[in-house]
PDB file of C-alpha atoms in Angstrom:
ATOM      1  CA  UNK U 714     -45.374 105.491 -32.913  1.00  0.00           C
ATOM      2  CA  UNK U 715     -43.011 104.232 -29.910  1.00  0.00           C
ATOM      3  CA  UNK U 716     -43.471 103.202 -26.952  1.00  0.00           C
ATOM      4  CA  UNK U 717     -41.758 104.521 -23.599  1.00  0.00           C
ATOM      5  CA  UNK U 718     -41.110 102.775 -20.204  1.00  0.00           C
ATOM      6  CA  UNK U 719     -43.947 103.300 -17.653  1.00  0.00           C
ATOM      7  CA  UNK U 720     -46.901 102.435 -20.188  1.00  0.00           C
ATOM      8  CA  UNK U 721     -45.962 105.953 -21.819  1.00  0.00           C
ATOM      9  CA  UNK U 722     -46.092 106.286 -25.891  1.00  0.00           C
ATOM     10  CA  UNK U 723     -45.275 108.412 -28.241  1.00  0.00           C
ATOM     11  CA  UNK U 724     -46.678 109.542 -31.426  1.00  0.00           C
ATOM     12  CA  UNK U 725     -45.901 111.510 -34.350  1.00  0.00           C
ATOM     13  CA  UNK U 726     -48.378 113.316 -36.611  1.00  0.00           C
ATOM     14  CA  UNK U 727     -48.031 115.008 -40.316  1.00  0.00           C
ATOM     15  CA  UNK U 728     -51.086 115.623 -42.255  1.00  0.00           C
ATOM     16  CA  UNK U 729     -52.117 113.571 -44.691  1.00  0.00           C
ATOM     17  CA  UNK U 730     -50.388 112.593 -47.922  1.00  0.00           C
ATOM     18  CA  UNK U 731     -51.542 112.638 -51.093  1.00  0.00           C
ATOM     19  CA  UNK U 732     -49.008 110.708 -53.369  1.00  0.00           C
ATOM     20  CA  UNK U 733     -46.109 108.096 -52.910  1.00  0.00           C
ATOM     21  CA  UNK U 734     -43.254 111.149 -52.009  1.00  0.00           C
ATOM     22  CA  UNK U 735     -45.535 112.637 -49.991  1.00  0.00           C
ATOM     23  CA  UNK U 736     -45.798 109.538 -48.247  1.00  0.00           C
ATOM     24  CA  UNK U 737     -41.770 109.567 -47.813  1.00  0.00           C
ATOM     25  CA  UNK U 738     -41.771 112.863 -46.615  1.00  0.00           C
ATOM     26  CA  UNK U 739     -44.301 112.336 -44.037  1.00  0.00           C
ATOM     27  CA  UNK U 740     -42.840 109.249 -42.572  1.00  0.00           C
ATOM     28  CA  UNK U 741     -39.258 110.701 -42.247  1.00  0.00           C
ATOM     29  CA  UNK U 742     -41.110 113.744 -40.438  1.00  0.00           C
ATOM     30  CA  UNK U 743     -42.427 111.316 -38.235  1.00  0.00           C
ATOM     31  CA  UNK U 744     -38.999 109.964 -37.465  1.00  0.00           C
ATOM     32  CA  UNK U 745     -37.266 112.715 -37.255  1.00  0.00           C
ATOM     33  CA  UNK U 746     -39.658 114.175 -34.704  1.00  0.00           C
ATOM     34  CA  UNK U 747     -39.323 110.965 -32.707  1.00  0.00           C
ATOM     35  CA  UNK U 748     -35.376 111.418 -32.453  1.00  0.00           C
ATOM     36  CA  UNK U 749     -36.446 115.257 -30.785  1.00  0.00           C
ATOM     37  CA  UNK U 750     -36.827 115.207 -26.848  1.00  0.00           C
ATOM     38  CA  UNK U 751     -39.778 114.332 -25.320  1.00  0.00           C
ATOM     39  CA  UNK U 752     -41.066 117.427 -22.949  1.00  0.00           C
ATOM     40  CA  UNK U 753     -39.966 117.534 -19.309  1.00  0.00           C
ATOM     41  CA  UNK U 754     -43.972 117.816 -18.163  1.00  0.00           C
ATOM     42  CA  UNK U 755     -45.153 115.870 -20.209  1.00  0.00           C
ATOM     43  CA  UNK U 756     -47.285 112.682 -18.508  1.00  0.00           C
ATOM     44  CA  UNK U 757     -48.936 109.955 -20.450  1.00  0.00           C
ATOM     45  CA  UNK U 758     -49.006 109.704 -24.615  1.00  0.00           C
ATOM     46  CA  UNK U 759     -47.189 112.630 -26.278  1.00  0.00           C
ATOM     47  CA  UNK U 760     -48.581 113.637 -29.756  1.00  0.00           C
ATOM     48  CA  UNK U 761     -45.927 116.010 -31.772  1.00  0.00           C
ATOM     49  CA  UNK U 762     -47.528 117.186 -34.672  1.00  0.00           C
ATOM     50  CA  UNK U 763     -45.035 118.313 -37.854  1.00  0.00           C
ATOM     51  CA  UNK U 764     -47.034 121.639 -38.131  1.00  0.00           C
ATOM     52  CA  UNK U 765     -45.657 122.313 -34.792  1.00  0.00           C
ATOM     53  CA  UNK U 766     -42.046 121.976 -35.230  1.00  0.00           C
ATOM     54  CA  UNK U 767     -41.031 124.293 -38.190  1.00  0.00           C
ATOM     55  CA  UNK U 768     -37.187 123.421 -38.065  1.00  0.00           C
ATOM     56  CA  UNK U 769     -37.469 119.755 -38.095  1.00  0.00           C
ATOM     57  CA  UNK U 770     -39.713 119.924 -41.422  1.00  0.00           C
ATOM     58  CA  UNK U 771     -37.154 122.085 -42.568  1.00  0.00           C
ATOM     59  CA  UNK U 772     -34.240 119.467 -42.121  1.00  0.00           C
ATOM     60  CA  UNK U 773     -36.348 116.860 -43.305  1.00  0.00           C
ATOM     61  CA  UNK U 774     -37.121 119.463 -46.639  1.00  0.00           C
ATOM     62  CA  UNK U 775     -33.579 119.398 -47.226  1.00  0.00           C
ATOM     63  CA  UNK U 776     -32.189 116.739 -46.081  1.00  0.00           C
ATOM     64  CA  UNK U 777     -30.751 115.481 -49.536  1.00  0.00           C
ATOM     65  CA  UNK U 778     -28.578 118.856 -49.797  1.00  0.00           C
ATOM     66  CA  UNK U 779     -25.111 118.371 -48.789  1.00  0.00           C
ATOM     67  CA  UNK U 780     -24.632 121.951 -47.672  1.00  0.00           C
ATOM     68  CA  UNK U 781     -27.319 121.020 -44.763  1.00  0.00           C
ATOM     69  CA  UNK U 782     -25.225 118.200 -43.267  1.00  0.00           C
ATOM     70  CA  UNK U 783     -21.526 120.047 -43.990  1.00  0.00           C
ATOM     71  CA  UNK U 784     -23.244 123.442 -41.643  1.00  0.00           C
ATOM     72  CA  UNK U 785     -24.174 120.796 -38.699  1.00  0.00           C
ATOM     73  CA  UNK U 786     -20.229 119.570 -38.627  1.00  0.00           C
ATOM     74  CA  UNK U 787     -18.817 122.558 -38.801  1.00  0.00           C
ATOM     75  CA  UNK U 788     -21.048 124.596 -36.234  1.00  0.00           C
ATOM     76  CA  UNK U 789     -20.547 121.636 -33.345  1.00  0.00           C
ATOM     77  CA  UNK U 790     -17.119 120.203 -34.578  1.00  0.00           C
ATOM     78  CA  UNK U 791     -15.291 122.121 -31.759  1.00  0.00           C
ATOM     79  CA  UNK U 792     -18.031 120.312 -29.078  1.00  0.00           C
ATOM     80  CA  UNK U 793     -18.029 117.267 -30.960  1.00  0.00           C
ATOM     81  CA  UNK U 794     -14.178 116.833 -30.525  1.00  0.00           C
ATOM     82  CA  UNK U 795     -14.189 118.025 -27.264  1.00  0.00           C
ATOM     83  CA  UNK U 796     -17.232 115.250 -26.235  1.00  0.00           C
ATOM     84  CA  UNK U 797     -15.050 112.642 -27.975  1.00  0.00           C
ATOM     85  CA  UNK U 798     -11.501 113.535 -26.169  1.00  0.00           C
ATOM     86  CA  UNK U 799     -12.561 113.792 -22.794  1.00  0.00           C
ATOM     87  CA  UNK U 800     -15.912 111.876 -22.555  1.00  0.00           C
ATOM     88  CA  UNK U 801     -17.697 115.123 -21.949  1.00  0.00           C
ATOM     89  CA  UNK U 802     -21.197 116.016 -22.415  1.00  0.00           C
ATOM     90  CA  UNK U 803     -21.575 119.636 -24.202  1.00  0.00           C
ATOM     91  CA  UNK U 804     -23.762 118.003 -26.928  1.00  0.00           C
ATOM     92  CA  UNK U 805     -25.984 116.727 -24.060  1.00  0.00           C
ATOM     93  CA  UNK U 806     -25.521 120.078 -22.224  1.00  0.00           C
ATOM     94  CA  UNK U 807     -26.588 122.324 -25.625  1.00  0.00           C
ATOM     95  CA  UNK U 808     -29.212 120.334 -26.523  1.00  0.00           C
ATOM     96  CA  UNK U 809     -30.680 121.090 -22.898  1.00  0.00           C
ATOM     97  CA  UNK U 810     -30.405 124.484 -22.776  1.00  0.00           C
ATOM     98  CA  UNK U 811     -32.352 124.672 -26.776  1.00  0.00           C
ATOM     99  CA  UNK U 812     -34.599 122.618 -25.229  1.00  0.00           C
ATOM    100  CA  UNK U 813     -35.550 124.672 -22.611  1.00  0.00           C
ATOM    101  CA  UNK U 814     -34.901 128.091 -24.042  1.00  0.00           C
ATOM    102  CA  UNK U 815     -35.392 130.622 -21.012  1.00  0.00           C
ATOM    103  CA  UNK U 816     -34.871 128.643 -18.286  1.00  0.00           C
ATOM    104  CA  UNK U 817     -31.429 127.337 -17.811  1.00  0.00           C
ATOM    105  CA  UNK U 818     -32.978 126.097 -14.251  1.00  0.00           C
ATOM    106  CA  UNK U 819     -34.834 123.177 -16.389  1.00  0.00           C
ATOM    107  CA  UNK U 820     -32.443 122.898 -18.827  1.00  0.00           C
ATOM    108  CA  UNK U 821     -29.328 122.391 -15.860  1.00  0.00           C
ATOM    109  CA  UNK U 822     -32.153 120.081 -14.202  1.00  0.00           C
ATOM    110  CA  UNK U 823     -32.485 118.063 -17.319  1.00  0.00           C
ATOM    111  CA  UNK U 824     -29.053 117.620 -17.830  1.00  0.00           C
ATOM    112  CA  UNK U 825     -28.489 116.363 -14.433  1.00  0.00           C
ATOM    113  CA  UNK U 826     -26.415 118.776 -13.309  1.00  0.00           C
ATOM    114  CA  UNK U 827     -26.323 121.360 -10.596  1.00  0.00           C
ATOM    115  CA  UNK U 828     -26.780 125.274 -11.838  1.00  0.00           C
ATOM    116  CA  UNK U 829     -23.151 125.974 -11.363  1.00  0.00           C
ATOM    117  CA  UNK U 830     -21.348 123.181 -13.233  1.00  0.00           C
ATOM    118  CA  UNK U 831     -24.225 123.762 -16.088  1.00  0.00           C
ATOM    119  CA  UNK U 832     -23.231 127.216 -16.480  1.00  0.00           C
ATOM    120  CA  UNK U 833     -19.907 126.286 -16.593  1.00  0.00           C
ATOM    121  CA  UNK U 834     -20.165 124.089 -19.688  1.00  0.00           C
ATOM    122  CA  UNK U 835     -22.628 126.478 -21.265  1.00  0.00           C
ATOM    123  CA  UNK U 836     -19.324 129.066 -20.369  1.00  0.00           C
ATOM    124  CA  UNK U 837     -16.928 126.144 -22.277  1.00  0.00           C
ATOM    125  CA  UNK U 838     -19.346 125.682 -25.215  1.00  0.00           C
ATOM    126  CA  UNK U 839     -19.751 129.220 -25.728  1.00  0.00           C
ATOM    127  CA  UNK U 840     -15.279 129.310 -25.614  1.00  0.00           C
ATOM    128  CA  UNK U 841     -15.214 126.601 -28.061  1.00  0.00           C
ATOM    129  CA  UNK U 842     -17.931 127.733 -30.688  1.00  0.00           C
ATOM    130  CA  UNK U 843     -16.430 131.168 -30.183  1.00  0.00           C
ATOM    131  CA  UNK U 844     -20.103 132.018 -30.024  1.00  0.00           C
ATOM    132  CA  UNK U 845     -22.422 133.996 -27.932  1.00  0.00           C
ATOM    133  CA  UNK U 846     -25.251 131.654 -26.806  1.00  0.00           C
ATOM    134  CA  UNK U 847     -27.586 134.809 -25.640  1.00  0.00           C
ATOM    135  CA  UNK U 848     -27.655 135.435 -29.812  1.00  0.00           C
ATOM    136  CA  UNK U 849     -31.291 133.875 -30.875  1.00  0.00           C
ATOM    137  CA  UNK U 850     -29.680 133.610 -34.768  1.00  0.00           C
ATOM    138  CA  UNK U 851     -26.468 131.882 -33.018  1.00  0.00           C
ATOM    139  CA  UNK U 852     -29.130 129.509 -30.819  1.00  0.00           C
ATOM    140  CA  UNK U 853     -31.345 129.175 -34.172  1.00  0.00           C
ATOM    141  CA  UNK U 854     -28.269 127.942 -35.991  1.00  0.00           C
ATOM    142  CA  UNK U 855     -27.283 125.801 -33.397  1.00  0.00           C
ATOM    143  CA  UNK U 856     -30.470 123.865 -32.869  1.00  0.00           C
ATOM    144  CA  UNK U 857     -30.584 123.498 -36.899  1.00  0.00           C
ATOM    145  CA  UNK U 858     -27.290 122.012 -36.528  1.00  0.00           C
ATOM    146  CA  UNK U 859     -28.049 119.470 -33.558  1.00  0.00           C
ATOM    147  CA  UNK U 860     -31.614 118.227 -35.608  1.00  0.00           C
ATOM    148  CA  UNK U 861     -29.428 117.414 -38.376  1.00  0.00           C
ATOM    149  CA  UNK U 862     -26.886 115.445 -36.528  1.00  0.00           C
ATOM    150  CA  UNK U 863     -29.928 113.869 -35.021  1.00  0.00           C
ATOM    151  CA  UNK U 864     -31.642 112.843 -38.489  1.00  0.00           C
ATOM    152  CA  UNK U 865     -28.787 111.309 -39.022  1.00  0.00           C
ATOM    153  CA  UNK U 866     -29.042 113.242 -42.545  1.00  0.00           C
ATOM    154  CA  UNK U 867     -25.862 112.358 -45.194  1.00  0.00           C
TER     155      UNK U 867
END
């Protein structure tokens, strides 16, 4: 559970566990769900429910093997170094448009950016990853990557 500005909270639900690991497992579910964005509509308490979010059990599931953590680097390295040498914002910008998958309207909207200047980053992430961002495996992969960097998982 956390709580938002404006009286709005948050909470995160797994089912039930039945032993000390499974007890682990559901609490790091429960924070790695709180790192994911919080829907654009959504108004008062927001319950995310582990069932619902496939990829984040899956990062949590595997979030001991190296292999997981070494794919996130090297998928957003190029946006990563880019970020950190000019102060930019493609992380922000990607993370929008997986967020909002089929409407790059919302997603420019929630990056606080006009349409144009969005779809010119999405153009400059797309250069740098050397990537096609209309792919769903290449958009899969990506939002795998940006849920590990967000679980912080080492």
């Amino acid at each position: 559970w956390r709580s938002h500005p404006e009286d709005e909270s948050e909470v995160s639900r797994r089912a039930a566990a039945r032993d000390l690991d499974g007890l682990l497992v559901s609490v790091q579910e429960a924070l790695d769900l709180s790192r994911t964005p919080v829907p654009r509509a959504a108004r008062g308490p927001v319950v995310r429910r582990s069932q619902d979010r496939p990829l984040v059990r899956l990062v949590t599931a595997l979030r001991d093997d190296h292999r997981l953590q070494e794919l996130g680097e090297r998928m957003l390295a190029p946006l990563i170094e880019h970020d950190l040498a000019r102060g930019g914002d493609l992380l922000d910008v990607l993370a929008a448009m997986l967020a909002h998958p089929g409407n790059r309207t919302a997603a420019a909207q929630a990056s606080h950016l006009s349409r144009s200047v969005f779809y010119q980053r999405l153009a400059l992430i797309g250069d740098l990853l050397g990537a096609d961002l209309d792919d769903g495996e290449t958009l899969t992969a990506l939002h795998l990557a940006l849920l590990v960097r967000r679980s912080g998982v080492r």
